[in-house]
mmCIF file of C-alpha atoms in Angstrom:
data_model
loop_
_atom_site.group_PDB
_atom_site.id
_atom_site.type_symbol
_atom_site.label_atom_id
_atom_site.label_comp_id
_atom_site.label_asym_id
_atom_site.label_seq_id
_atom_site.Cartn_x
_atom_site.Cartn_y
_atom_site.Cartn_z
ATOM 1 C CA MET A 1 -3.122 -0.964 22.518
ATOM 2 C CA PRO A 2 0.303 -2.246 21.428
ATOM 3 C CA GLU A 3 2.916 0.113 20.085
ATOM 4 C CA LEU A 4 2.746 0.794 16.354
ATOM 5 C CA SER A 5 5.868 -0.294 14.498
ATOM 6 C CA LEU A 6 7.298 -0.832 11.029
ATOM 7 C CA ALA A 7 5.053 -3.892 10.786
ATOM 8 C CA ASP A 8 2.072 -1.510 10.641
ATOM 9 C CA THR A 9 3.410 0.363 7.602
ATOM 10 C CA ASN A 10 3.242 -0.493 3.899
ATOM 11 C CA GLY A 11 6.954 -1.306 3.607
ATOM 12 C CA ILE A 12 8.393 1.875 2.090
ATOM 13 C CA LEU A 13 10.559 2.482 5.141
ATOM 14 C CA ARG A 14 12.168 -0.960 4.880
ATOM 15 C CA GLN A 15 13.662 -0.285 1.460
ATOM 16 C CA PRO A 16 17.419 0.190 0.886
ATOM 17 C CA TRP A 17 16.952 3.625 -0.675
ATOM 18 C CA ILE A 18 15.491 4.947 2.601
ATOM 19 C CA HIS A 19 17.991 6.408 5.069
ATOM 20 C CA PRO A 20 16.241 6.905 8.433
ATOM 21 C CA ALA A 21 17.193 9.718 10.774
ATOM 22 C CA ARG A 22 14.757 9.045 13.629
ATOM 23 C CA SER A 23 11.468 7.307 14.322
ATOM 24 C CA SER A 24 8.954 6.557 17.061
ATOM 25 C CA ALA A 25 10.069 2.911 17.263
ATOM 26 C CA GLY A 26 10.465 1.889 20.905
ATOM 27 C CA LEU A 27 8.700 4.952 22.305
ATOM 28 C CA GLY A 28 5.403 3.192 23.006
ATOM 29 C CA TRP A 29 3.273 5.273 20.640
ATOM 30 C CA ASP A 30 0.045 3.374 19.958
ATOM 31 C CA ARG A 31 -1.907 5.987 17.976
ATOM 32 C CA LEU A 32 0.556 6.570 15.162
ATOM 33 C CA TYR A 33 4.010 5.667 13.841
ATOM 34 C CA VAL A 34 6.298 8.499 12.740
ATOM 35 C CA SER A 35 9.593 8.388 10.872
ATOM 36 C CA THR A 36 11.891 11.037 9.400
ATOM 37 C CA GLN A 37 14.345 10.074 6.663
ATOM 38 C CA ALA A 38 16.158 10.874 3.437
ATOM 39 C CA GLU A 39 14.825 9.136 0.321
ATOM 40 C CA ALA A 40 16.655 8.447 -2.937
ATOM 41 C CA PRO A 41 14.807 8.302 -6.269
ATOM 42 C CA TYR A 42 12.931 5.013 -6.783
ATOM 43 C CA ARG A 43 9.958 3.297 -8.357
ATOM 44 C CA ALA A 44 8.256 0.446 -6.501
ATOM 45 C CA SER A 45 4.943 -1.140 -5.580
ATOM 46 C CA PHE A 46 3.737 -1.867 -2.068
ATOM 47 C CA ASP A 47 0.885 -3.943 -0.680
ATOM 48 C CA ALA A 48 -1.929 -2.273 1.182
ATOM 49 C CA ALA A 49 -1.421 -1.490 4.858
ATOM 50 C CA GLY A 50 -3.896 -1.110 7.689
ATOM 51 C CA THR A 51 -2.737 2.456 8.306
ATOM 52 C CA HIS A 52 -3.341 5.713 6.490
ATOM 53 C CA LEU A 53 -0.089 7.292 5.293
ATOM 54 C CA VAL A 54 0.732 11.005 5.384
ATOM 55 C CA ILE A 55 4.060 12.121 3.895
ATOM 56 C CA LEU A 56 5.331 15.665 4.446
ATOM 57 C CA HIS A 57 7.946 16.805 1.916
ATOM 58 C CA LEU A 58 10.711 18.764 3.639
ATOM 59 C CA ASP A 59 12.407 19.561 0.309
ATOM 60 C CA GLY A 60 11.139 20.330 -3.134
ATOM 61 C CA PRO A 61 9.782 20.654 -5.606
ATOM 62 C CA VAL A 62 10.112 16.990 -6.597
ATOM 63 C CA THR A 63 8.163 14.979 -9.143
ATOM 64 C CA VAL A 64 6.061 12.112 -7.805
ATOM 65 C CA ARG A 65 4.163 9.645 -9.986
ATOM 66 C CA ARG A 66 1.379 7.537 -8.481
ATOM 67 C CA GLY A 67 0.355 4.544 -10.590
ATOM 68 C CA ARG A 68 0.631 5.098 -14.330
ATOM 69 C CA HIS A 69 -1.066 8.406 -14.845
ATOM 70 C CA GLN A 70 -1.092 10.654 -11.770
ATOM 71 C CA VAL A 71 1.952 12.938 -11.824
ATOM 72 C CA ALA A 72 2.515 15.833 -9.426
ATOM 73 C CA HIS A 73 5.280 18.295 -8.634
ATOM 74 C CA ILE A 74 5.193 18.577 -4.853
ATOM 75 C CA PRO A 75 6.933 21.548 -3.220
ATOM 76 C CA ALA A 76 8.523 21.700 0.207
ATOM 77 C CA GLY A 77 5.656 21.647 2.688
ATOM 78 C CA GLY A 78 3.447 19.599 0.346
ATOM 79 C CA LEU A 79 1.711 16.410 1.392
ATOM 80 C CA PHE A 80 1.222 12.966 -0.144
ATOM 81 C CA LEU A 81 -1.762 11.076 1.301
ATOM 82 C CA HIS A 82 -2.414 7.375 0.795
ATOM 83 C CA PRO A 83 -5.381 5.619 2.422
ATOM 84 C CA ALA A 84 -5.350 2.361 4.332
ATOM 85 C CA GLY A 85 -6.347 -0.766 2.465
ATOM 86 C CA ARG A 86 -5.013 0.217 -0.963
ATOM 87 C CA ASP A 87 -1.934 -1.008 -2.799
ATOM 88 C CA LEU A 88 0.512 1.704 -3.837
ATOM 89 C CA THR A 89 2.712 2.070 -6.897
ATOM 90 C CA VAL A 90 4.838 5.203 -6.662
ATOM 91 C CA GLU A 91 7.841 6.763 -8.357
ATOM 92 C CA LEU A 92 9.960 9.420 -6.674
ATOM 93 C CA GLY A 93 11.805 11.582 -9.188
ATOM 94 C CA GLY A 94 14.518 13.088 -6.987
ATOM 95 C CA LYS A 95 16.250 13.060 -3.630
ATOM 96 C CA LEU A 96 14.023 14.128 -0.787
ATOM 97 C CA ARG A 97 13.769 14.463 2.995
ATOM 98 C CA THR A 98 10.391 13.435 4.388
ATOM 99 C CA VAL A 99 8.376 12.903 7.529
ATOM 100 C CA HIS A 100 5.999 9.906 7.393
ATOM 101 C CA ALA A 101 3.045 9.476 9.740
ATOM 102 C CA TYR A 102 1.031 6.233 9.758
ATOM 103 C CA LEU A 103 -2.413 6.434 11.389
ATOM 104 C CA PRO A 104 -4.608 3.401 12.145
ATOM 105 C CA ASP A 105 -8.118 3.643 10.793
ATOM 106 C CA SER A 106 -9.426 3.379 14.351
ATOM 107 C CA VAL A 107 -7.816 6.740 15.185
ATOM 108 C CA LEU A 108 -9.428 8.323 12.132
ATOM 109 C CA ARG A 109 -12.793 6.834 13.092
ATOM 110 C CA ASP A 110 -12.510 8.158 16.637
ATOM 111 C CA ALA A 111 -11.676 11.621 15.364
ATOM 112 C CA ALA A 112 -14.522 11.629 12.819
ATOM 113 C CA GLY A 113 -17.092 10.024 15.095
ATOM 114 C CA GLY A 114 -17.640 7.137 12.681
ATOM 115 C CA PRO A 115 -16.383 5.491 9.494
ATOM 116 C CA VAL A 116 -14.610 7.815 7.076
ATOM 117 C CA GLY A 117 -12.593 7.218 3.925
ATOM 118 C CA LEU A 118 -9.537 9.054 2.668
ATOM 119 C CA GLY A 119 -8.752 9.495 -1.000
ATOM 120 C CA GLU A 120 -5.396 9.301 -2.756
ATOM 121 C CA GLU A 121 -4.354 12.938 -2.487
ATOM 122 C CA VAL A 122 -1.427 15.152 -3.406
ATOM 123 C CA VAL A 123 -1.679 18.434 -1.525
ATOM 124 C CA VAL A 124 0.468 21.395 -2.525
ATOM 125 C CA ALA A 125 -0.144 23.307 0.692
ATOM 126 C CA ASP A 126 -1.885 22.522 3.971
ATOM 127 C CA PRO A 127 -0.353 24.723 6.680
ATOM 128 C CA LEU A 128 -2.140 23.039 9.592
ATOM 129 C CA ALA A 129 -1.164 19.496 8.601
ATOM 130 C CA GLU A 130 2.377 20.678 7.867
ATOM 131 C CA GLN A 131 2.744 22.185 11.341
ATOM 132 C CA VAL A 132 1.360 19.064 13.034
ATOM 133 C CA MET A 133 3.803 16.874 11.106
ATOM 134 C CA LEU A 134 6.687 19.181 11.986
ATOM 135 C CA GLY A 135 5.524 19.100 15.595
ATOM 136 C CA LEU A 136 5.657 15.299 15.608
ATOM 137 C CA ASP A 137 9.158 15.382 14.141
ATOM 138 C CA GLY A 138 10.139 17.909 16.802
ATOM 139 C CA VAL A 139 8.999 15.498 19.506
ATOM 140 C CA LEU A 140 11.193 12.799 17.982
ATOM 141 C CA ARG A 141 14.180 15.152 18.077
ATOM 142 C CA GLN A 142 13.776 15.840 21.795
ATOM 143 C CA TRP A 143 11.732 12.968 23.165
ATOM 144 C CA THR A 144 10.858 12.744 26.841
ATOM 145 C CA PRO A 145 8.200 10.430 28.326
ATOM 146 C CA THR A 146 6.300 13.483 29.576
ATOM 147 C CA ALA A 147 5.552 14.360 25.931
ATOM 148 C CA ARG A 148 3.345 11.293 25.486
ATOM 149 C CA THR A 149 0.099 13.197 26.131
ATOM 150 C CA TYR A 150 1.215 15.892 23.700
ATOM 151 C CA VAL A 151 1.815 13.231 21.017
ATOM 152 C CA ASP A 152 -1.649 11.764 21.582
ATOM 153 C CA HIS A 153 -3.162 15.230 21.115
ATOM 154 C CA LEU A 154 -1.191 15.778 17.917
ATOM 155 C CA ALA A 155 -2.304 12.384 16.574
ATOM 156 C CA GLY A 156 -5.928 13.237 17.322
ATOM 157 C CA LEU A 157 -5.570 16.673 15.738
ATOM 158 C CA LEU A 158 -3.983 15.247 12.597
ATOM 159 C CA ALA A 159 -6.668 12.564 12.293
ATOM 160 C CA ALA A 160 -9.486 15.059 12.839
ATOM 161 C CA HIS A 161 -8.035 17.435 10.272
ATOM 162 C CA LEU A 162 -7.596 14.695 7.660
ATOM 163 C CA ALA A 163 -11.130 13.431 8.231
ATOM 164 C CA HIS A 164 -12.605 16.931 8.036
ATOM 165 C CA ARG A 165 -10.678 18.183 5.011
ATOM 166 C CA TYR A 166 -10.130 15.032 2.955
ATOM 167 C CA GLY A 167 -12.581 12.480 4.327
ATOM 168 C CA THR A 168 -15.543 11.001 2.488
ATOM 169 C CA ALA A 169 -18.495 8.933 3.635
ATOM 170 C CA VAL A 170 -17.918 5.190 3.306
ATOM 171 C CA GLU A 171 -20.170 2.227 2.743
ATOM 172 C CA PRO A 172 -20.969 -0.120 5.616
ATOM 173 C CA GLU A 173 -18.126 -2.569 6.161
ATOM 174 C CA SER A 174 -20.507 -5.443 5.501
ATOM 175 C CA ALA A 175 -20.989 -4.384 1.861
ATOM 176 C CA ALA A 176 -19.398 -7.009 -0.364
ATOM 177 C CA LEU A 177 -19.502 -8.160 -3.965
ATOM 178 C CA SER A 178 -22.429 -10.381 -4.789
ATOM 179 C CA ARG A 179 -21.776 -13.953 -5.914
ATOM 180 C CA THR A 180 -22.580 -12.927 -9.478
ATOM 181 C CA GLN A 181 -20.185 -9.984 -9.384
ATOM 182 C CA LEU A 182 -17.386 -12.037 -7.830
ATOM 183 C CA ALA A 183 -17.867 -14.813 -10.396
ATOM 184 C CA ALA A 184 -17.652 -12.307 -13.253
ATOM 185 C CA VAL A 185 -14.514 -10.718 -11.819
ATOM 186 C CA ARG A 186 -12.836 -14.069 -11.269
ATOM 187 C CA GLU A 187 -13.705 -15.159 -14.798
ATOM 188 C CA LEU A 188 -12.036 -12.040 -16.214
ATOM 189 C CA MET A 189 -8.966 -12.599 -14.038
ATOM 190 C CA GLU A 190 -8.657 -16.203 -15.206
ATOM 191 C CA GLN A 191 -9.107 -15.216 -18.861
ATOM 192 C CA ARG A 192 -6.333 -12.636 -18.624
ATOM 193 C CA LEU A 193 -3.842 -14.147 -16.208
ATOM 194 C CA ALA A 194 -1.008 -13.467 -18.637
ATOM 195 C CA GLU A 195 -1.903 -9.792 -19.172
ATOM 196 C CA PRO A 196 -1.835 -6.591 -17.137
ATOM 197 C CA LEU A 197 -5.285 -6.129 -15.659
ATOM 198 C CA PRO A 198 -6.077 -2.618 -14.390
ATOM 199 C CA LEU A 199 -8.372 -2.208 -11.414
ATOM 200 C CA ALA A 200 -10.642 -0.043 -13.547
ATOM 201 C CA GLU A 201 -11.445 -2.987 -15.836
ATOM 202 C CA LEU A 202 -12.207 -5.284 -12.917
ATOM 203 C CA ALA A 203 -14.407 -2.608 -11.346
ATOM 204 C CA ALA A 204 -16.254 -2.140 -14.632
ATOM 205 C CA VAL A 205 -17.177 -5.836 -14.726
ATOM 206 C CA ALA A 206 -18.808 -5.400 -11.322
ATOM 207 C CA ALA A 207 -20.391 -2.071 -12.402
ATOM 208 C CA LEU A 208 -18.689 -0.226 -9.533
ATOM 209 C CA SER A 209 -16.225 2.607 -9.085
ATOM 210 C CA VAL A 210 -12.646 1.551 -8.358
ATOM 211 C CA SER A 211 -12.903 2.557 -4.693
ATOM 212 C CA GLN A 212 -16.234 0.743 -4.220
ATOM 213 C CA PHE A 213 -14.927 -2.318 -6.019
ATOM 214 C CA THR A 214 -11.749 -2.485 -3.939
ATOM 215 C CA ARG A 215 -13.649 -2.308 -0.656
ATOM 216 C CA ARG A 216 -16.372 -4.757 -1.676
ATOM 217 C CA PHE A 217 -13.898 -7.208 -3.197
ATOM 218 C CA LYS A 218 -11.901 -7.352 0.022
ATOM 219 C CA ALA A 219 -15.098 -7.711 2.045
ATOM 220 C CA ALA A 220 -16.075 -10.681 -0.148
ATOM 221 C CA THR A 221 -12.698 -12.444 -0.338
ATOM 222 C CA GLY A 222 -10.563 -11.174 2.548
ATOM 223 C CA GLU A 223 -7.892 -10.170 0.013
ATOM 224 C CA THR A 224 -7.124 -7.149 -2.118
ATOM 225 C CA PRO A 225 -7.724 -7.649 -5.858
ATOM 226 C CA HIS A 226 -3.963 -7.639 -6.455
ATOM 227 C CA ARG A 227 -3.242 -10.351 -3.899
ATOM 228 C CA TYR A 228 -6.166 -12.433 -5.140
ATOM 229 C CA LEU A 229 -4.961 -12.174 -8.744
ATOM 230 C CA MET A 230 -1.422 -13.095 -7.707
ATOM 231 C CA ARG A 231 -2.803 -16.171 -5.944
ATOM 232 C CA LEU A 232 -4.631 -17.237 -9.126
ATOM 233 C CA ARG A 233 -1.435 -16.746 -11.121
ATOM 234 C CA VAL A 234 0.588 -18.834 -8.687
ATOM 235 C CA GLU A 235 -2.048 -21.592 -8.698
ATOM 236 C CA HIS A 236 -1.998 -21.672 -12.511
ATOM 237 C CA ALA A 237 1.802 -21.726 -12.532
ATOM 238 C CA CYS A 238 1.739 -24.723 -10.179
ATOM 239 C CA ARG A 239 -0.676 -26.543 -12.484
ATOM 240 C CA LEU A 240 1.616 -25.949 -15.462
ATOM 241 C CA LEU A 241 4.691 -26.985 -13.514
ATOM 242 C CA ARG A 242 2.962 -30.227 -12.508
ATOM 243 C CA GLY A 243 1.201 -31.060 -15.743
ATOM 244 C CA SER A 244 3.469 -29.848 -18.535
ATOM 245 C CA THR A 245 7.083 -29.778 -19.642
ATOM 246 C CA LEU A 246 7.027 -26.091 -20.538
ATOM 247 C CA PRO A 247 10.279 -24.301 -19.654
ATOM 248 C CA ILE A 248 9.966 -22.331 -16.434
ATOM 249 C CA PRO A 249 10.490 -18.948 -18.172
ATOM 250 C CA GLU A 250 7.512 -19.722 -20.451
ATOM 251 C CA VAL A 251 5.407 -20.817 -17.469
ATOM 252 C CA ALA A 252 6.192 -17.480 -15.833
ATOM 253 C CA VAL A 253 5.115 -15.449 -18.878
ATOM 254 C CA ARG A 254 1.937 -17.501 -19.434
ATOM 255 C CA CYS A 255 0.911 -16.806 -15.837
ATOM 256 C CA GLY A 256 1.435 -13.053 -15.962
ATOM 257 C CA PHE A 257 4.888 -12.799 -14.387
ATOM 258 C CA SER A 258 7.430 -10.563 -16.056
ATOM 259 C CA HIS A 259 10.188 -13.194 -15.998
ATOM 260 C CA GLN A 260 11.315 -16.373 -14.251
ATOM 261 C CA GLU A 261 12.904 -14.469 -11.360
ATOM 262 C CA HIS A 262 9.583 -12.727 -10.701
ATOM 263 C CA LEU A 263 7.774 -16.077 -10.491
ATOM 264 C CA THR A 264 10.525 -17.468 -8.286
ATOM 265 C CA ARG A 265 10.307 -14.535 -5.882
ATOM 266 C CA VAL A 266 6.529 -14.771 -5.581
ATOM 267 C CA MET A 267 6.478 -18.562 -5.152
ATOM 268 C CA ARG A 268 9.197 -18.407 -2.527
ATOM 269 C CA GLY A 269 7.265 -15.757 -0.630
ATOM 270 C CA ARG A 270 3.895 -17.517 -0.853
ATOM 271 C CA LEU A 271 4.782 -21.221 -0.918
ATOM 272 C CA GLY A 272 8.305 -21.314 0.490
ATOM 273 C CA THR A 273 9.642 -23.021 -2.630
ATOM 274 C CA THR A 274 10.927 -22.260 -6.134
ATOM 275 C CA PRO A 275 9.438 -23.298 -9.501
ATOM 276 C CA ALA A 276 12.245 -25.797 -10.111
ATOM 277 C CA ALA A 277 11.887 -27.335 -6.659
ATOM 278 C CA TYR A 278 8.084 -27.453 -6.975
ATOM 279 C CA ARG A 279 8.321 -29.272 -10.315
ATOM 280 C CA ARG A 280 10.853 -31.709 -8.885
ATOM 281 C CA ASP A 281 8.670 -32.421 -5.830
ATOM 282 C CA HIS A 282 5.446 -32.815 -7.867
ATOM 283 C CA PRO A 283 6.323 -35.074 -10.806
#
């Protein structure tokens, strides 16, 4: 397997408020990616990654908000768990030193002997996981190639512990939204392109829990609900840019973007162009 790298993470470690001290980059680790850093207070959203994230807090207590409603005061030695395949909105309320470990789902499956899901967890104390995370950071501090087998054992131990203590049974990967469910969800998205649209409301249309809906939606479309909704918003913005003379700021708001700069950033990332350039090129 190829080495895991920053490309296998959800993007937190690329942000300017992260000040890395050491990481496993370049060490050939293929079962997990580990990084130790200082973090400044921030609030941001990140797309889903293919790896499960475990964050060990080396300082604390510090307030962490996940999404809109989940708030926790995590002490030193506490853990923040975020599963693969789910977008993350998080707010860190103070300065903090952390150790991050990113585990591919395949490692978790191997450890559990089959498919297993992790929930979004905040753990005040888990001595075993804390010691494994500190052990991984210790290897980074004094890395030698002979420690590779030790790292593989630690990765397996961490995965097995997470699966045993926090894992849940998962649906077969083939489970997907039905055509009727997907049509109802898309109709709601299109009706409310200009409004915030919580996952819970989309899941309710499909008569599923949020976790079931997220998995089945991705199985049906190949995209997370957030990315799919953003695509619909961009497509609608392009239609308005082509077929109307509405000012670009109004186009942005009508399509659910917070302002013109937000629309510009998303269109540049997805289409490689800006709203003004798109309108000019599609009279």
